[in-house]
Short mmCIF file of C-alpha atoms (C1' of nucleotides) in Angstrom, two decimals:
data_model
loop_
_atom_site.label_atom_id
_atom_site.label_comp_id
_atom_site.label_asym_id
_atom_site.label_seq_id
_atom_site.Cartn_x
_atom_site.Cartn_y
_atom_site.Cartn_z
CA UNK W 1 -33.05 -61.05 42.20
CA UNK W 2 -29.94 -61.24 44.31
CA UNK W 3 -29.72 -62.80 47.70
CA UNK W 4 -27.45 -61.18 50.26
CA UNK W 5 -26.03 -58.15 48.57
CA UNK W 6 -22.94 -58.76 46.56
CA UNK W 7 -19.83 -58.37 48.68
CA UNK W 8 -17.30 -57.74 46.00
CA UNK W 9 -16.76 -58.29 42.33
CA UNK W 10 -14.03 -60.71 41.53
CA UNK W 11 -12.00 -60.45 38.40
CA UNK W 12 -9.75 -63.15 37.07
CA UNK W 13 -6.48 -61.35 37.34
CA UNK W 14 -3.56 -63.70 36.80
CA UNK W 15 -2.13 -63.39 40.26
CA UNK W 16 -3.81 -60.85 42.44
CA UNK W 17 -7.29 -59.82 43.31
CA UNK W 18 -9.10 -56.68 44.21
CA UNK W 19 -11.18 -55.69 47.14
CA UNK W 20 -14.23 -53.87 48.22
CA UNK W 21 -13.61 -50.47 49.72
CA UNK W 22 -14.08 -50.46 53.45
CA UNK W 23 -15.62 -47.05 53.21
CA UNK W 24 -19.34 -47.26 53.85
CA UNK W 25 -19.99 -46.95 50.15
CA UNK W 26 -20.21 -50.01 47.89
CA UNK W 27 -23.19 -52.33 48.02
CA UNK W 28 -24.56 -52.14 51.56
CA UNK W 29 -24.30 -55.39 53.48
CA UNK W 30 -27.19 -57.20 55.06
CA UNK W 31 -27.23 -57.61 58.79
CA UNK W 32 -25.87 -61.13 58.72
CA UNK W 33 -23.14 -60.06 56.36
CA UNK W 34 -22.21 -57.17 58.57
CA UNK W 35 -22.08 -59.61 61.45
CA UNK W 36 -19.86 -61.99 59.52
CA UNK W 37 -17.55 -59.16 58.57
CA UNK W 38 -17.31 -58.13 62.19
CA UNK W 39 -16.64 -61.68 63.36
CA UNK W 40 -13.87 -61.99 60.82
CA UNK W 41 -12.20 -58.74 61.82
CA UNK W 42 -12.50 -59.70 65.45
CA UNK W 43 -10.93 -63.09 64.87
CA UNK W 44 -8.20 -61.46 62.87
CA UNK W 45 -7.34 -59.01 65.61
CA UNK W 46 -7.52 -61.72 68.21
CA UNK W 47 -5.14 -64.05 66.40
CA UNK W 48 -2.85 -61.16 65.55
CA UNK W 49 -2.72 -60.14 69.19
CA UNK W 50 -1.37 -63.55 70.03
CA UNK W 51 1.34 -64.27 67.52
CA UNK W 52 1.52 -61.36 65.14
CA UNK W 53 1.52 -61.60 61.38
CA UNK W 54 2.35 -65.29 61.17
CA UNK W 55 -0.35 -66.27 63.62
CA UNK W 56 -3.05 -64.84 61.42
CA UNK W 57 -3.65 -67.91 59.29
CA UNK W 58 -6.54 -67.75 56.92
CA UNK W 59 -7.89 -71.18 57.84
CA UNK W 60 -7.80 -70.24 61.49
CA UNK W 61 -9.48 -66.92 60.91
CA UNK W 62 -12.18 -68.71 58.95
CA UNK W 63 -12.72 -71.24 61.68
CA UNK W 64 -12.64 -68.72 64.51
CA UNK W 65 -15.18 -66.55 62.80
CA UNK W 66 -17.44 -69.45 61.82
CA UNK W 67 -17.16 -68.81 58.17
CA UNK W 68 -16.04 -70.94 55.26
CA UNK W 69 -12.61 -70.26 53.83
CA UNK W 70 -14.12 -69.27 50.52
CA UNK W 71 -16.37 -66.78 52.25
CA UNK W 72 -13.46 -65.26 54.09
CA UNK W 73 -11.80 -64.72 50.75
CA UNK W 74 -14.92 -63.16 49.38
CA UNK W 75 -14.91 -60.57 52.12
CA UNK W 76 -11.16 -60.02 52.14
CA UNK W 77 -9.42 -61.07 48.97
CA UNK W 78 -6.09 -61.70 50.66
CA UNK W 79 -4.45 -61.92 54.03
CA UNK W 80 -2.99 -58.48 53.43
CA UNK W 81 -6.41 -57.04 52.66
CA UNK W 82 -7.71 -58.58 55.85
CA UNK W 83 -4.97 -57.15 58.00
CA UNK W 84 -5.16 -53.72 56.43
CA UNK W 85 -8.89 -53.74 57.09
CA UNK W 86 -8.13 -54.75 60.64
CA UNK W 87 -5.88 -51.76 60.87
CA UNK W 88 -8.58 -49.44 59.52
CA UNK W 89 -10.81 -50.79 62.21
CA UNK W 90 -8.31 -50.22 64.98
CA UNK W 91 -7.42 -46.79 63.66
CA UNK W 92 -11.01 -45.70 63.94
CA UNK W 93 -11.08 -46.69 67.59
CA UNK W 94 -7.84 -44.86 68.10
CA UNK W 95 -9.01 -41.70 66.41
CA UNK W 96 -12.12 -41.73 68.54
CA UNK W 97 -10.11 -42.18 71.71
CA UNK W 98 -7.69 -39.45 70.76
CA UNK W 99 -10.46 -37.02 69.96
CA UNK W 100 -11.75 -37.25 73.48
CA UNK W 101 -8.54 -36.13 75.11
CA UNK W 102 -6.82 -33.71 72.77
CA UNK W 103 -3.10 -33.21 73.32
CA UNK W 104 -1.96 -30.49 75.67
CA UNK W 105 1.21 -29.18 74.04
CA UNK W 106 1.80 -25.50 73.38
CA UNK W 107 3.01 -25.73 69.82
CA UNK W 108 1.62 -27.77 66.98
CA UNK W 109 4.83 -29.77 66.90
CA UNK W 110 4.46 -30.71 70.54
CA UNK W 111 0.86 -31.70 70.14
CA UNK W 112 1.59 -33.92 67.16
CA UNK W 113 4.50 -35.58 68.92
CA UNK W 114 2.35 -36.12 71.97
CA UNK W 115 -0.43 -37.64 69.92
CA UNK W 116 1.86 -39.99 68.09
CA UNK W 117 3.52 -41.07 71.29
CA UNK W 118 0.12 -41.76 72.75
CA UNK W 119 -0.70 -43.91 69.76
CA UNK W 120 2.66 -45.56 70.08
CA UNK W 121 1.98 -46.48 73.68
CA UNK W 122 -1.32 -47.98 72.63
CA UNK W 123 0.50 -50.12 70.11
CA UNK W 124 2.99 -51.20 72.74
CA UNK W 125 0.16 -52.76 74.67
CA UNK W 126 -0.49 -55.12 71.78
CA UNK W 127 2.86 -55.43 70.08
CA UNK W 128 1.87 -58.55 68.16
CA UNK W 129 -1.20 -56.90 66.77
CA UNK W 130 0.89 -53.91 65.83
CA UNK W 131 3.34 -56.21 64.10
CA UNK W 132 0.66 -57.85 62.03
CA UNK W 133 -0.96 -54.61 60.97
CA UNK W 134 2.17 -52.65 60.19
CA UNK W 135 3.83 -55.49 58.32
CA UNK W 136 0.72 -55.93 56.23
CA UNK W 137 0.59 -52.23 55.55
CA UNK W 138 4.12 -51.97 54.26
CA UNK W 139 4.02 -55.25 52.41
CA UNK W 140 0.85 -54.37 50.56
CA UNK W 141 1.23 -54.15 46.82
CA UNK W 142 -0.77 -52.19 44.25
CA UNK W 143 -3.84 -54.40 44.62
CA UNK W 144 -4.34 -53.01 48.12
CA UNK W 145 -3.64 -49.39 47.30
CA UNK W 146 -7.15 -48.09 47.92
CA UNK W 147 -7.29 -49.61 51.38
CA UNK W 148 -3.80 -48.51 52.29
CA UNK W 149 -4.61 -45.06 51.06
CA UNK W 150 -7.61 -45.01 53.32
CA UNK W 151 -5.40 -45.85 56.28
CA UNK W 152 -3.08 -43.09 55.22
CA UNK W 153 -5.90 -40.58 55.03
CA UNK W 154 -7.07 -41.58 58.45
CA UNK W 155 -3.57 -41.10 59.83
CA UNK W 156 -3.31 -37.73 58.17
CA UNK W 157 -6.60 -36.73 59.73
CA UNK W 158 -5.32 -37.68 63.16
CA UNK W 159 -2.18 -35.62 62.71
CA UNK W 160 -4.02 -32.62 61.35
CA UNK W 161 -6.40 -32.86 64.26
CA UNK W 162 -3.47 -32.71 66.61
CA UNK W 163 -2.06 -29.72 64.80
CA UNK W 164 -5.40 -28.02 65.11
CA UNK W 165 -5.42 -26.55 61.65
CA UNK W 166 -8.32 -25.85 59.36
CA UNK W 167 -6.45 -24.84 56.25
CA UNK W 168 -3.00 -26.37 56.22
CA UNK W 169 -0.62 -24.92 53.68
CA UNK W 170 0.92 -27.18 51.04
CA UNK W 171 4.14 -26.93 52.97
CA UNK W 172 2.50 -28.14 56.10
CA UNK W 173 0.92 -30.99 54.23
CA UNK W 174 4.36 -31.98 53.04
CA UNK W 175 5.56 -31.96 56.61
CA UNK W 176 2.65 -34.18 57.57
CA UNK W 177 3.56 -36.59 54.81
CA UNK W 178 7.10 -36.80 56.07
CA UNK W 179 5.85 -37.30 59.59
CA UNK W 180 3.76 -40.20 58.42
CA UNK W 181 6.70 -41.71 56.62
CA UNK W 182 8.77 -41.45 59.74
CA UNK W 183 6.00 -42.82 61.88
CA UNK W 184 5.60 -45.95 59.77
CA UNK W 185 9.25 -46.59 59.31
CA UNK W 186 10.08 -45.96 62.94
CA UNK W 187 7.38 -48.42 63.93
CA UNK W 188 8.94 -51.02 61.70
CA UNK W 189 12.39 -50.59 63.17
CA UNK W 190 10.89 -50.89 66.62
CA UNK W 191 8.83 -53.96 65.75
CA UNK W 192 11.80 -55.71 64.25
CA UNK W 193 13.83 -54.98 67.34
CA UNK W 194 16.28 -52.64 65.66
CA UNK W 195 15.26 -49.54 67.58
CA UNK W 196 14.32 -48.95 71.18
CA UNK W 197 11.21 -47.20 72.35
CA UNK W 198 13.36 -44.27 73.35
CA UNK W 199 14.81 -44.11 69.89
CA UNK W 200 11.37 -44.04 68.33
CA UNK W 201 10.46 -41.20 70.63
CA UNK W 202 13.47 -39.22 69.54
CA UNK W 203 12.75 -39.83 65.89
CA UNK W 204 9.18 -38.66 66.28
CA UNK W 205 10.19 -35.56 68.16
CA UNK W 206 12.86 -34.83 65.61
CA UNK W 207 10.56 -35.04 62.64
CA UNK W 208 7.89 -33.02 64.36
CA UNK W 209 10.23 -30.08 64.37
CA UNK W 210 9.49 -29.84 60.68
CA UNK W 211 6.11 -28.48 61.63
CA UNK W 212 7.57 -25.41 63.24
CA UNK W 213 9.75 -25.01 60.20
CA UNK W 214 6.74 -24.90 57.93
CA UNK W 215 4.48 -22.68 59.98
CA UNK W 216 5.19 -19.20 58.63
CA UNK W 217 2.11 -17.01 59.34
CA UNK W 218 0.48 -17.44 62.73
CA UNK W 219 0.84 -20.46 64.95
CA UNK W 220 -0.25 -19.13 68.30
CA UNK W 221 -3.67 -17.63 68.93
CA UNK K 1 38.28 -81.80 59.60
CA UNK K 2 35.65 -79.84 57.72
CA UNK K 3 35.34 -79.66 54.02
CA UNK K 4 34.30 -76.38 52.47
CA UNK K 5 34.07 -74.02 55.34
CA UNK K 6 30.79 -73.99 57.17
CA UNK K 7 28.41 -71.49 55.67
CA UNK K 8 26.08 -71.03 58.55
CA UNK K 9 24.87 -72.78 61.62
CA UNK K 10 21.28 -73.86 61.53
CA UNK K 11 19.21 -74.09 64.63
CA UNK K 12 15.87 -75.82 64.90
CA UNK K 13 13.77 -72.84 65.74
CA UNK K 14 10.06 -73.59 65.47
CA UNK K 15 9.37 -71.34 62.56
CA UNK K 16 12.23 -69.10 61.59
CA UNK K 17 15.92 -69.44 60.94
CA UNK K 18 18.97 -67.35 61.36
CA UNK K 19 21.61 -66.22 58.99
CA UNK K 20 25.23 -65.67 58.47
CA UNK K 21 26.36 -62.08 58.59
CA UNK K 22 27.17 -60.81 55.14
CA UNK K 23 30.00 -58.80 56.59
CA UNK K 24 33.32 -60.33 55.54
CA UNK K 25 33.68 -61.84 59.01
CA UNK K 26 32.31 -65.31 59.78
CA UNK K 27 33.99 -68.40 58.46
CA UNK K 28 35.68 -67.38 55.22
CA UNK K 29 34.28 -69.07 52.15
CA UNK K 30 36.27 -71.14 49.73
CA UNK K 31 36.54 -69.98 46.15
CA UNK K 32 33.83 -72.28 44.89
CA UNK K 33 31.57 -71.18 47.69
CA UNK K 34 32.20 -67.55 46.93
CA UNK K 35 31.37 -68.32 43.33
CA UNK K 36 28.14 -70.05 44.30
CA UNK K 37 27.19 -67.15 46.51
CA UNK K 38 27.81 -64.74 43.66
CA UNK K 39 25.79 -66.86 41.21
CA UNK K 40 22.91 -66.93 43.64
CA UNK K 41 22.92 -63.18 44.19
CA UNK K 42 23.15 -62.62 40.46
CA UNK K 43 20.23 -64.91 39.74
CA UNK K 44 18.26 -63.22 42.48
CA UNK K 45 18.84 -59.76 41.07
CA UNK K 46 18.10 -60.98 37.57
CA UNK K 47 14.77 -62.55 38.49
CA UNK K 48 13.87 -59.58 40.64
CA UNK K 49 14.57 -57.23 37.75
CA UNK K 50 11.96 -59.07 35.74
CA UNK K 51 8.98 -59.49 37.97
CA UNK K 52 9.82 -58.02 41.34
CA UNK K 53 9.32 -59.73 44.66
CA UNK K 54 6.97 -62.42 43.40
CA UNK K 55 9.22 -63.38 40.54
CA UNK K 56 12.05 -64.29 42.86
CA UNK K 57 11.05 -67.88 43.49
CA UNK K 58 13.45 -69.95 45.47
CA UNK K 59 13.25 -72.93 43.11
CA UNK K 60 13.98 -70.66 40.18
CA UNK K 61 16.86 -68.96 41.91
CA UNK K 62 18.30 -72.37 42.72
CA UNK K 63 17.98 -73.54 39.15
CA UNK K 64 19.30 -70.32 37.62
CA UNK K 65 22.32 -70.37 39.85
CA UNK K 66 23.01 -74.06 39.33
CA UNK K 67 22.65 -74.92 42.94
CA UNK K 68 20.42 -77.34 44.82
CA UNK K 69 17.49 -75.88 46.68
CA UNK K 70 18.90 -77.09 49.97
CA UNK K 71 22.17 -75.35 49.23
CA UNK K 72 20.43 -72.12 48.43
CA UNK K 73 18.79 -72.29 51.83
CA UNK K 74 22.12 -72.98 53.46
CA UNK K 75 23.51 -69.78 52.02
CA UNK K 76 20.40 -67.69 52.57
CA UNK K 77 18.05 -69.07 55.17
CA UNK K 78 14.98 -67.44 53.66
CA UNK K 79 13.77 -65.54 50.66
CA UNK K 80 13.89 -62.40 52.73
CA UNK K 81 17.50 -63.00 53.72
CA UNK K 82 18.33 -63.52 50.08
CA UNK K 83 16.71 -60.31 48.94
CA UNK K 84 18.19 -58.27 51.75
CA UNK K 85 21.60 -59.64 50.82
CA UNK K 86 20.84 -58.69 47.24
CA UNK K 87 20.14 -55.20 48.46
CA UNK K 88 23.41 -55.05 50.37
CA UNK K 89 25.12 -56.02 47.18
CA UNK K 90 23.39 -53.35 45.11
CA UNK K 91 23.94 -50.72 47.77
CA UNK K 92 27.66 -51.29 47.65
CA UNK K 93 27.64 -50.67 43.92
CA UNK K 94 25.58 -47.57 44.47
CA UNK K 95 27.82 -46.20 47.17
CA UNK K 96 30.84 -46.72 44.94
CA UNK K 97 29.15 -44.94 42.07
CA UNK K 98 28.05 -42.05 44.23
CA UNK K 99 31.50 -41.63 45.71
CA UNK K 100 32.93 -40.97 42.28
CA UNK K 101 30.69 -38.02 41.56
CA UNK K 102 29.94 -36.25 44.80
CA UNK K 103 26.87 -34.04 44.86
CA UNK K 104 27.26 -30.38 43.91
CA UNK K 105 24.82 -28.61 46.22
CA UNK K 106 25.81 -25.67 48.36
CA UNK K 107 24.29 -26.76 51.62
CA UNK K 108 24.35 -30.16 53.26
CA UNK K 109 20.61 -30.41 52.82
CA UNK K 110 20.90 -29.85 49.09
CA UNK K 111 23.66 -32.38 48.74
CA UNK K 112 21.75 -35.05 50.61
CA UNK K 113 18.61 -34.43 48.62
CA UNK K 114 20.61 -34.54 45.41
CA UNK K 115 22.24 -37.79 46.41
CA UNK K 116 18.98 -39.45 47.35
CA UNK K 117 17.34 -38.31 44.15
CA UNK K 118 20.24 -39.74 42.23
CA UNK K 119 19.76 -43.03 44.02
CA UNK K 120 16.06 -42.80 43.35
CA UNK K 121 16.63 -42.37 39.65
CA UNK K 122 18.84 -45.43 39.68
CA UNK K 123 16.04 -47.39 41.27
CA UNK K 124 13.60 -46.12 38.68
CA UNK K 125 15.68 -47.81 36.03
CA UNK K 126 14.96 -51.18 37.65
CA UNK K 127 11.65 -50.67 39.38
CA UNK K 128 11.00 -54.38 39.76
CA UNK K 129 14.33 -54.93 41.42
CA UNK K 130 13.64 -52.00 43.68
CA UNK K 131 10.29 -53.50 44.54
CA UNK K 132 11.77 -56.82 45.52
CA UNK K 133 14.50 -55.33 47.63
CA UNK K 134 12.47 -52.71 49.44
CA UNK K 135 9.57 -55.03 50.14
CA UNK K 136 11.96 -57.59 51.58
CA UNK K 137 13.61 -54.94 53.68
CA UNK K 138 10.43 -53.71 55.28
CA UNK K 139 8.91 -57.16 55.62
CA UNK K 140 11.94 -58.56 57.38
CA UNK K 141 11.32 -59.73 60.91
CA UNK K 142 13.71 -60.05 63.83
CA UNK K 143 15.54 -63.01 62.33
CA UNK K 144 16.93 -60.70 59.67
CA UNK K 145 17.79 -57.81 61.94
CA UNK K 146 21.56 -58.03 61.59
CA UNK K 147 21.37 -57.92 57.82
CA UNK K 148 18.81 -55.15 57.75
CA UNK K 149 20.92 -53.22 60.19
CA UNK K 150 23.84 -53.56 57.88
CA UNK K 151 21.80 -52.08 55.05
CA UNK K 152 20.80 -49.28 57.33
CA UNK K 153 24.40 -48.55 58.27
CA UNK K 154 25.36 -48.48 54.64
CA UNK K 155 22.57 -46.03 53.89
CA UNK K 156 23.63 -43.87 56.80
CA UNK K 157 27.15 -43.86 55.48
CA UNK K 158 25.94 -42.68 52.08
CA UNK K 159 23.97 -39.84 53.62
CA UNK K 160 26.77 -38.76 55.90
CA UNK K 161 29.09 -38.83 52.92
CA UNK K 162 26.75 -36.49 51.13
CA UNK K 163 26.60 -34.18 54.10
CA UNK K 164 30.35 -34.11 54.16
CA UNK K 165 30.67 -34.33 57.92
CA UNK K 166 33.35 -35.94 60.00
CA UNK K 167 31.79 -35.57 63.41
CA UNK K 168 28.05 -35.35 63.15
CA UNK K 169 26.29 -34.17 66.28
CA UNK K 170 23.68 -36.40 67.91
CA UNK K 171 21.08 -34.02 66.58
CA UNK K 172 22.33 -34.45 63.08
CA UNK K 173 22.35 -38.19 63.48
CA UNK K 174 18.72 -37.98 64.49
CA UNK K 175 18.01 -36.00 61.38
CA UNK K 176 19.76 -38.66 59.33
CA UNK K 177 17.64 -41.34 60.94
CA UNK K 178 14.50 -39.46 60.06
CA UNK K 179 15.74 -38.98 56.54
CA UNK K 180 16.26 -42.69 56.23
CA UNK K 181 12.79 -43.37 57.53
CA UNK K 182 11.35 -41.00 55.00
CA UNK K 183 13.45 -42.46 52.24
CA UNK K 184 12.26 -45.99 52.85
CA UNK K 185 8.66 -45.13 53.37
CA UNK K 186 8.55 -42.79 50.40
CA UNK K 187 10.00 -45.54 48.25
CA UNK K 188 7.26 -47.86 49.38
CA UNK K 189 4.50 -45.44 48.55
CA UNK K 190 6.05 -44.94 45.15
CA UNK K 191 6.48 -48.66 44.50
CA UNK K 192 2.92 -49.38 45.45
CA UNK K 193 1.70 -46.67 43.14
CA UNK K 194 0.36 -44.41 45.86
CA UNK K 195 2.79 -41.57 45.25
CA UNK K 196 4.24 -40.07 42.12
CA UNK K 197 7.89 -39.52 41.44
CA UNK K 198 7.33 -35.82 41.92
CA UNK K 199 5.76 -36.46 45.28
CA UNK K 200 8.73 -38.52 46.40
CA UNK K 201 11.00 -35.69 45.35
CA UNK K 202 9.04 -33.22 47.44
CA UNK K 203 9.09 -35.50 50.45
CA UNK K 204 12.82 -35.95 50.23
CA UNK K 205 13.43 -32.26 49.86
CA UNK K 206 11.11 -31.52 52.73
CA UNK K 207 12.79 -33.89 55.13
CA UNK K 208 16.22 -32.74 54.12
CA UNK K 209 15.39 -29.34 55.52
CA UNK K 210 15.80 -30.94 58.90
CA UNK K 211 19.50 -30.93 58.27
CA UNK K 212 19.67 -27.17 58.18
CA UNK K 213 17.59 -27.13 61.32
CA UNK K 214 20.12 -29.26 63.15
CA UNK K 215 23.32 -27.57 61.97
CA UNK K 216 24.02 -25.01 64.65
CA UNK K 217 27.78 -24.26 64.62
CA UNK K 218 29.35 -23.93 61.19
CA UNK K 219 27.88 -25.24 58.00
CA UNK K 220 29.61 -23.17 55.39
CA UNK K 221 33.38 -23.13 55.02
"C1'" DC D 1 -45.74 -69.53 48.72
"C1'" DG D 2 -42.51 -70.48 45.10
"C1'" DC D 3 -38.58 -68.74 42.06
"C1'" DT D 4 -34.21 -67.30 40.89
"C1'" DA D 5 -29.99 -65.35 41.44
"C1'" DA D 6 -26.52 -64.81 44.50
"C1'" DT D 7 -24.19 -66.33 48.70
"C1'" DC D 8 -22.35 -69.65 51.84
"C1'" DT D 9 -20.21 -74.17 53.03
"C1'" DA D 10 -17.10 -78.07 53.02
"C1'" DG D 11 -13.47 -79.70 51.12
"C1'" DA D 12 -10.26 -80.76 47.35
"C1'" DA D 13 -6.56 -78.88 44.71
"C1'" DC D 14 -2.76 -75.92 43.52
"C1'" DA D 15 1.44 -72.78 44.35
"C1'" DA D 16 5.52 -71.33 46.50
"C1'" DG D 17 8.35 -71.09 50.75
"C1'" DT D 18 10.63 -74.19 53.76
"C1'" DT D 19 12.28 -78.54 55.71
"C1'" DC D 20 14.17 -83.28 55.36
"C1'" DC D 21 16.75 -87.13 53.70
"C1'" DA D 22 19.95 -90.41 51.58
"C1'" DG D 23 23.61 -90.65 48.90
"C1'" DA D 24 27.53 -88.52 46.10
"C1'" DC D 25 31.33 -85.20 46.49
"C1'" DT D 26 35.11 -82.04 48.63
"C1'" DT D 27 38.28 -80.69 51.71
"C1'" DG D 28 41.91 -80.58 54.99
"C1'" DA D 29 44.54 -83.45 58.02
"C1'" DT D 30 47.05 -87.53 58.95
"C1'" DA O 1 46.82 -91.71 49.39
"C1'" DT O 2 43.37 -92.27 52.85
"C1'" DC O 3 39.95 -90.87 56.00
"C1'" DA O 4 36.51 -88.22 58.70
"C1'" DA O 5 33.69 -84.43 58.69
"C1'" DG O 6 31.24 -81.32 56.50
"C1'" DT O 7 28.91 -79.94 51.77
"C1'" DC O 8 26.26 -80.42 47.83
"C1'" DT O 9 22.55 -82.68 45.12
"C1'" DG O 10 18.00 -84.33 43.70
"C1'" DG O 11 13.86 -84.98 45.16
"C1'" DA O 12 10.07 -85.85 48.39
"C1'" DA O 13 7.31 -83.85 51.96
"C1'" DC O 14 5.12 -80.35 54.68
"C1'" DT O 15 2.93 -75.64 55.45
"C1'" DT O 16 0.08 -71.98 54.50
"C1'" DG O 17 -1.94 -68.66 51.16
"C1'" DT O 18 -5.07 -68.90 47.37
"C1'" DT O 19 -8.32 -70.92 43.96
"C1'" DC O 20 -11.99 -73.92 42.48
"C1'" DT O 21 -16.22 -76.80 42.61
"C1'" DA O 22 -20.62 -78.88 43.68
"C1'" DG O 23 -24.24 -78.60 46.47
"C1'" DA O 24 -27.00 -76.42 50.41
"C1'" DT O 25 -28.95 -71.83 51.94
"C1'" DT O 26 -30.77 -67.26 51.79
"C1'" DA O 27 -32.84 -62.99 50.20
"C1'" DG O 28 -36.05 -60.49 47.81
"C1'" DC O 29 -39.74 -60.59 44.26
"C1'" DG O 30 -43.90 -61.86 41.93
#
DNA sequence: CGCTAATCTAGAACAAGTTCCAGACTTGAT
DNA sequence: ATCAAGTCTGGAACTTGTTCTAGATTAGCG
């Protein structure tokens, strides 16, 4: 009965909307829909790379990706949703890249710091894109929680990878949480010009010390 | 030659504006101007307390504070500036309150954690206000850097107060920076419903352990 | 093939932040 | 008291995110 599979279910909430999870669950998209989605994300990243958050204008994204404005909103119910999805997309790349060349450090703390600094350098290459994604991430309200959570999980996975742990203790998970907090907030201070790259480095290295602090049993093989 | 002292100097930047420092420097305001400023901040906090960030609408703020829209924008060049100024205002209160009853903990880490949790509980009493202020703070771009920096300095002061240190070492200052990062980011996750109050507590306590880690010489009297 | 339900498109319409403007009002200096 | 310069006001206008609508298209099914 349907045509192209439903993209998302809209509800008439007074002010905000909800979204479709970016996880490969949900109704599967047809090929053309998948293509549209890709075009949109590409346009989003492209525009963001130019002028950051402000340069990602929904009408422009729609035009660039050859899609009607209404369609854009069907795929991504708000600008924030779009940018968070863009971030998910970029994060996947990043995780893939990082996997290939695991960090070299001796201790878990060193490896995590190294990994985050590597990611940081990647962001420095596209500071505007970083701006758009991070601002969206921290500005997101409850209606974007699932997507933001997904980003958070992905980040956690990257950090745990760097630590090289199978069964992290609750304490270590707490440390990872704090590291993520620091990572996000440090990025923001850098993006808004209130902290230098060197300062971000120090902050990351500082917080990574928490890992040593929470590694009681065996850390070295 | 002038009338009421100039409030701020506007420049025709393509998209953004700049602001007057909230620090008691800059051209001093006349009494009526001070009163206007106060009315505006009050209206802002009031509206924020109701519906959070979205409820602070510039037209409403202007009306509530009996000021023309153009005047509101002369005092606070953007909604973000206004909310950050509102935060400065609230932080001063908070710092005063905290000064009166210093934290009881034995170690510096305990005292800082206690202080932050106290602040957190205060925010819980006005979650919408907290939402508006914190969202503005993290969404602020470069044009608001001076004001955001001021907020950051104030927060640092509160934490250092709690630590009870006169001459913090660079290491300790790094720890304080990381604590601030964690504080802001943890607040965001709480406000957006992605972390529970208990989780925030754990994160704060976890990061505060960094203080012990960076207190080499003498910590106990 | 022909249907039917859902999707997509183009474009208007609405909302809130921000900018502009002309005229009334204040202020400090002469 | 008068004047010049800067402020404040009310309101229109512009921008960009978001919503809505009517009609054209598409996908899968009988």
